[in-house]
mmCIF file of C-alpha atoms in Angstrom:
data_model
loop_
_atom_site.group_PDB
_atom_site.id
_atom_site.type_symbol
_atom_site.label_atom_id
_atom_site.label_comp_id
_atom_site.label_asym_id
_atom_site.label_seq_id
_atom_site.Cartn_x
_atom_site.Cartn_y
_atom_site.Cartn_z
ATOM 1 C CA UNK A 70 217.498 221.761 30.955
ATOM 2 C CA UNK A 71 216.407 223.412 34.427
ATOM 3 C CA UNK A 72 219.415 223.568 37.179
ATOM 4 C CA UNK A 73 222.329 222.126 37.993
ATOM 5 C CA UNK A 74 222.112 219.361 40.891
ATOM 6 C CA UNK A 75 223.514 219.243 44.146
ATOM 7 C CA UNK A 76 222.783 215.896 44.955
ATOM 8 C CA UNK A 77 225.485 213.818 43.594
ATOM 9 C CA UNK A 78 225.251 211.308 40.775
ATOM 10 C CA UNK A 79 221.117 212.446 39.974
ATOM 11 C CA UNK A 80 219.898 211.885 36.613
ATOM 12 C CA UNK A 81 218.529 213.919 34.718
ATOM 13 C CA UNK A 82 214.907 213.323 34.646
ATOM 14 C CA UNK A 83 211.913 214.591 32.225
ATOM 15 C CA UNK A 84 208.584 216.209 33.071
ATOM 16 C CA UNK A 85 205.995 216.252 30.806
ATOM 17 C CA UNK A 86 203.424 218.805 31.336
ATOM 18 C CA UNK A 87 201.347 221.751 30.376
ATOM 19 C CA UNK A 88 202.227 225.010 30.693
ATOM 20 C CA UNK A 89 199.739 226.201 32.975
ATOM 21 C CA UNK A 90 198.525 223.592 35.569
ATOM 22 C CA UNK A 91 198.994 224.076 39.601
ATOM 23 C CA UNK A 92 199.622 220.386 39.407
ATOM 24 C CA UNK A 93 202.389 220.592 37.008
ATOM 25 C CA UNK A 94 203.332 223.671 38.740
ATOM 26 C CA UNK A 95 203.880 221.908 42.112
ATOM 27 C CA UNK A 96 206.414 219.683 40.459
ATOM 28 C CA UNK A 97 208.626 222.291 38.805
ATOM 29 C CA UNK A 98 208.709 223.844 42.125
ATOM 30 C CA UNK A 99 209.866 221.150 44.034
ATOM 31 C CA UNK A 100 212.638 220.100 41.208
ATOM 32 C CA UNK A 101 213.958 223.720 41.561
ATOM 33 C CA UNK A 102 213.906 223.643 44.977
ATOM 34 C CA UNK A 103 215.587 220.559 45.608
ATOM 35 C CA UNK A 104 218.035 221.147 42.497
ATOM 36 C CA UNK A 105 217.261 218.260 40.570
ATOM 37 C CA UNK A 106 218.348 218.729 36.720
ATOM 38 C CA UNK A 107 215.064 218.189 34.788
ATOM 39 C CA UNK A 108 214.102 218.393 31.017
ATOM 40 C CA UNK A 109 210.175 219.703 30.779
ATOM 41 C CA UNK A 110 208.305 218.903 27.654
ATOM 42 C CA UNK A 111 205.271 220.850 27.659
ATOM 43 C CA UNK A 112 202.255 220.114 25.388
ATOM 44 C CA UNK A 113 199.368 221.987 24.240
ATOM 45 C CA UNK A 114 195.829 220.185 26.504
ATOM 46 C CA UNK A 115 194.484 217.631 24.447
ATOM 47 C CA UNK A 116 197.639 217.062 22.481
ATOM 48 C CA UNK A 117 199.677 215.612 25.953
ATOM 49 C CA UNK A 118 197.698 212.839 25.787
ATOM 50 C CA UNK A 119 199.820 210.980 22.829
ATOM 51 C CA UNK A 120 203.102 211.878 25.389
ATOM 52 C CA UNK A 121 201.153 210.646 28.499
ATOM 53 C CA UNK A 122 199.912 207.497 27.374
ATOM 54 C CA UNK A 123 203.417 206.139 26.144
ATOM 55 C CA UNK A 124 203.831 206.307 30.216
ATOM 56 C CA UNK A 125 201.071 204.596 31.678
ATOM 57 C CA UNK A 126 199.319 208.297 32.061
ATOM 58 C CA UNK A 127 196.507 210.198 31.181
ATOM 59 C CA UNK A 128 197.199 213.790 32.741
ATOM 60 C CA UNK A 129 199.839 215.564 33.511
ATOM 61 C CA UNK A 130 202.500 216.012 35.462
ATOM 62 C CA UNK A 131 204.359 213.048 34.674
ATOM 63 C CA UNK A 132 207.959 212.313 35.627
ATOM 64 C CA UNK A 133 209.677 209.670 33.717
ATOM 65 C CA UNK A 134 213.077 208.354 35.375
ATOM 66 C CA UNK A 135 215.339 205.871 35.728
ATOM 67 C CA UNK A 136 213.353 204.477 38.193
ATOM 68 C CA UNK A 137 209.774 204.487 36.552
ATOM 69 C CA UNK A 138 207.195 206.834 35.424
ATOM 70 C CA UNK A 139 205.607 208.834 38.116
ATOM 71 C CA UNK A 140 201.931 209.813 37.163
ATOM 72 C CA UNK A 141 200.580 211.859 39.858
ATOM 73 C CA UNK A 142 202.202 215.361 41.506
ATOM 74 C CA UNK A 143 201.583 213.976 45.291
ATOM 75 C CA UNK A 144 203.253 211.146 44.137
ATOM 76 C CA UNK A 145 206.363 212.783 42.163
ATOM 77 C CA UNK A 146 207.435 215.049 45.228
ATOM 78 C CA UNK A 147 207.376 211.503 47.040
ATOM 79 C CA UNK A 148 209.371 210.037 44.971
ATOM 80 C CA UNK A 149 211.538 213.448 44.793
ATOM 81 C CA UNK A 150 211.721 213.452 48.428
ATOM 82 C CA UNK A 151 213.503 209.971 48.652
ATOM 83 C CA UNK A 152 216.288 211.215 46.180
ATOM 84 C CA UNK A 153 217.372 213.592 49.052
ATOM 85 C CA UNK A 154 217.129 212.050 52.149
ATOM 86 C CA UNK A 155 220.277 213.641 54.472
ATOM 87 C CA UNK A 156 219.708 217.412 53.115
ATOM 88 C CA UNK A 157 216.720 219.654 52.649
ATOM 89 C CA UNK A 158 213.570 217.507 51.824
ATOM 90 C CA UNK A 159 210.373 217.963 50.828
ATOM 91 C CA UNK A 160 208.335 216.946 53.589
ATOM 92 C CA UNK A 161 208.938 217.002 57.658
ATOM 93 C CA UNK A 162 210.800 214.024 59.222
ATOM 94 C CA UNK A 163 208.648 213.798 62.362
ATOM 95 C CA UNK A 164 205.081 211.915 61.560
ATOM 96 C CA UNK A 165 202.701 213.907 63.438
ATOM 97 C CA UNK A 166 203.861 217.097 61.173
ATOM 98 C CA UNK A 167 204.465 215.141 58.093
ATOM 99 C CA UNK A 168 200.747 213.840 58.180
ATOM 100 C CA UNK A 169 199.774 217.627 58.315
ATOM 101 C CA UNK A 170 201.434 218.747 55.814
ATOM 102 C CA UNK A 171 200.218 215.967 53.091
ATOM 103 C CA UNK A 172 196.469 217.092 54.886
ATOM 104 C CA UNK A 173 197.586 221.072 53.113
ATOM 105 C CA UNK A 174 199.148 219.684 50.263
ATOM 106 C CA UNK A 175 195.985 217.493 49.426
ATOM 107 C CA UNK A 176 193.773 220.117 50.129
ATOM 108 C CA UNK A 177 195.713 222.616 48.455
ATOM 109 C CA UNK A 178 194.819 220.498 44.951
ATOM 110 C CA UNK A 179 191.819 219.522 45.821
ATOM 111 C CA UNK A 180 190.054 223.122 46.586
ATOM 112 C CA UNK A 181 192.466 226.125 45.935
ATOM 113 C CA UNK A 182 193.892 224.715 42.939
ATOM 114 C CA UNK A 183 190.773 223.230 41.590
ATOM 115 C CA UNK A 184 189.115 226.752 42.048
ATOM 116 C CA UNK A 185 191.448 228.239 40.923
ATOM 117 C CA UNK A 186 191.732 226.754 37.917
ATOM 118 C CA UNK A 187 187.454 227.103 37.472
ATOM 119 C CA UNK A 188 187.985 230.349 37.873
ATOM 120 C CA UNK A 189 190.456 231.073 35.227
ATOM 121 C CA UNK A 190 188.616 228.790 32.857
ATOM 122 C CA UNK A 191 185.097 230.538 33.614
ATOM 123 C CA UNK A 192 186.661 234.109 32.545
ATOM 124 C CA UNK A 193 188.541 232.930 29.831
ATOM 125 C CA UNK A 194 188.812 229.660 28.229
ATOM 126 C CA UNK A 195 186.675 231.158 25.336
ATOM 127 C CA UNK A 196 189.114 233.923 24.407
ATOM 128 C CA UNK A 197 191.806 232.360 22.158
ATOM 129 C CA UNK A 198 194.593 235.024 22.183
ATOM 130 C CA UNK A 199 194.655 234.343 26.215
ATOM 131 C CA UNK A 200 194.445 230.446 26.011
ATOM 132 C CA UNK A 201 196.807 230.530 23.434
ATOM 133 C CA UNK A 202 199.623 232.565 25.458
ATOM 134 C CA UNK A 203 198.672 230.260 28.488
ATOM 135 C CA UNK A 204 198.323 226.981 26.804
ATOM 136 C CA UNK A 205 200.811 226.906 23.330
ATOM 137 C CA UNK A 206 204.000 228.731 25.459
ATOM 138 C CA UNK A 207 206.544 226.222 24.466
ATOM 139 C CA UNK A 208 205.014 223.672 23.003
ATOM 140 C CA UNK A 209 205.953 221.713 19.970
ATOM 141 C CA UNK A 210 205.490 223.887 16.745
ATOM 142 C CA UNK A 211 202.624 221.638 15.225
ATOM 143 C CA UNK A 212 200.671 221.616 18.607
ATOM 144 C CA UNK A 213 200.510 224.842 18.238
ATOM 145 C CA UNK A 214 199.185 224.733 14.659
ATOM 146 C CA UNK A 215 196.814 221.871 16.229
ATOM 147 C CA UNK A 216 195.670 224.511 18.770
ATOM 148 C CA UNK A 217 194.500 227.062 15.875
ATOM 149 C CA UNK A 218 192.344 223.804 14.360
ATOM 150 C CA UNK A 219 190.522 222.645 17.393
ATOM 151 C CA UNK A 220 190.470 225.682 19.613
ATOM 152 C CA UNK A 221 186.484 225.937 19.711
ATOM 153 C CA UNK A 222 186.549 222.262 20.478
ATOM 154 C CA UNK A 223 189.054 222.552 23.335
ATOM 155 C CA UNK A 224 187.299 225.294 24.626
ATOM 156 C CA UNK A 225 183.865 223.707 24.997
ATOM 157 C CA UNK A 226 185.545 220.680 26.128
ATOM 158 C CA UNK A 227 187.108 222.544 29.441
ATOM 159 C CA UNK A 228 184.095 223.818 30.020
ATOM 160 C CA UNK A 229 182.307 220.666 30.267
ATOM 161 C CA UNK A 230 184.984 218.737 32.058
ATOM 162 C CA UNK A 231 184.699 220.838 34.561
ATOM 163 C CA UNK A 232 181.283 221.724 34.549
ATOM 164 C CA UNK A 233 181.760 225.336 34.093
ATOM 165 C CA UNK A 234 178.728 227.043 33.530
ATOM 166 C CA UNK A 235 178.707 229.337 36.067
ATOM 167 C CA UNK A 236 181.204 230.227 38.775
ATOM 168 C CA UNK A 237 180.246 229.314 42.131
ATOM 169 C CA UNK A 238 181.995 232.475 43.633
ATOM 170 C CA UNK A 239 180.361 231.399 46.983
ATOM 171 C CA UNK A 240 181.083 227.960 47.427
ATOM 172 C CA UNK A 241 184.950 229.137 46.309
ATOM 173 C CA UNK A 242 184.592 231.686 49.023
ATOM 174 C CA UNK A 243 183.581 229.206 51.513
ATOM 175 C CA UNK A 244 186.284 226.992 50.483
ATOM 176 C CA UNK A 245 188.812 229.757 50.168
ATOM 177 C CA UNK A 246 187.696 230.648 53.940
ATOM 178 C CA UNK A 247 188.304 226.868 54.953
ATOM 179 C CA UNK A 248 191.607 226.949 53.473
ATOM 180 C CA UNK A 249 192.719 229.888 55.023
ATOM 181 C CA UNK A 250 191.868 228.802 58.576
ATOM 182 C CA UNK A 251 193.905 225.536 57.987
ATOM 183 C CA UNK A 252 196.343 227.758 57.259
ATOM 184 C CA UNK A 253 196.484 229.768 60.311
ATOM 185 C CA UNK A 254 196.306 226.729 62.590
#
């Protein structure tokens, strides 16, 4: 289990996830942050599915609580920022900055995280010893053994989800150069 609370009486709740995702990333962020006591179950890609779907799900993160399953990062750091509401939050109090923030936060997955991602997958989602550190660290012991069985498959898959055949290093740049002046306004 991940931290100790400071918010009084807050369950514990569970993440499911991958080990390497921005989205999933964004969520164990915001749990440490705000100090909520979590349990992550990470799965190996492919294999999350038979965890997801008992959830209502299909990717990852979700965040099953008390409260319901949660099946989409934008919408677990809402939810998380309800559970919180007097101390430090997640997102601004005042509209007008609010709104601008879930603008970054939404282009933040959509672009930086997204190429990101691409990126990593163009350079090495074929070499196994580097998809296995990033992909099997602490999963369940017979994902793992799954991972050895279907690795080519897995692979190939990735690469034709998201239609990695070649990186667009200039349209990243481009969007990489958008991002950064939202970020400096």
């Amino acid at each position: 289990m991940n931290h100790h609370s400071t918010i009084a009486n807050t369950e514990v709740v569970r993440l499911i996830t991958i080990p390497i995702s921005h989205y999933c990333e964004k969520v164990r962020w915001a749990l440490d942050l705000l100090k909520i006591p979590y349990i992550e179950e990470r799965h190996v890609p492919a294999f999350h599915l038979w965890a997801t779907r008992k959830h209502g799900g299909s990717s990852v993160p979700i965040l099953v609580a008390k409260s319901g399953n949660f099946i989409d990062s934008t919408d677990i750091l809402h939810y998380l920022d309800t559970l919180n509401p007097e101390n430090q939050g997640l997102y601004p109090k005042e509209p007008e900055l609010r709104r601008e923030v879930e603008e970054l936060e939404e282009l933040f997955d959509a672009r930086l995280g997204a190429d990101t991602r691409n990126w990593g997958y163009f350079y090495r989602s074929g070499d196994r010893e580097t998809m296995r550190t990033g992909w099997c660290d602490g999963t369940p012991q017979l994902e793992r053994l799954g991972f050895e069985i279907i690795f080519p498959f897995l692979s190939s898959t990735i690469r034709q989800r998201y239609n990695i055949q070649r990186f667009p290093l200039y349209n990243g740049t481009i969007n990489n150069n958008k991002i950064s002046s939202c970020i400096k306004n």
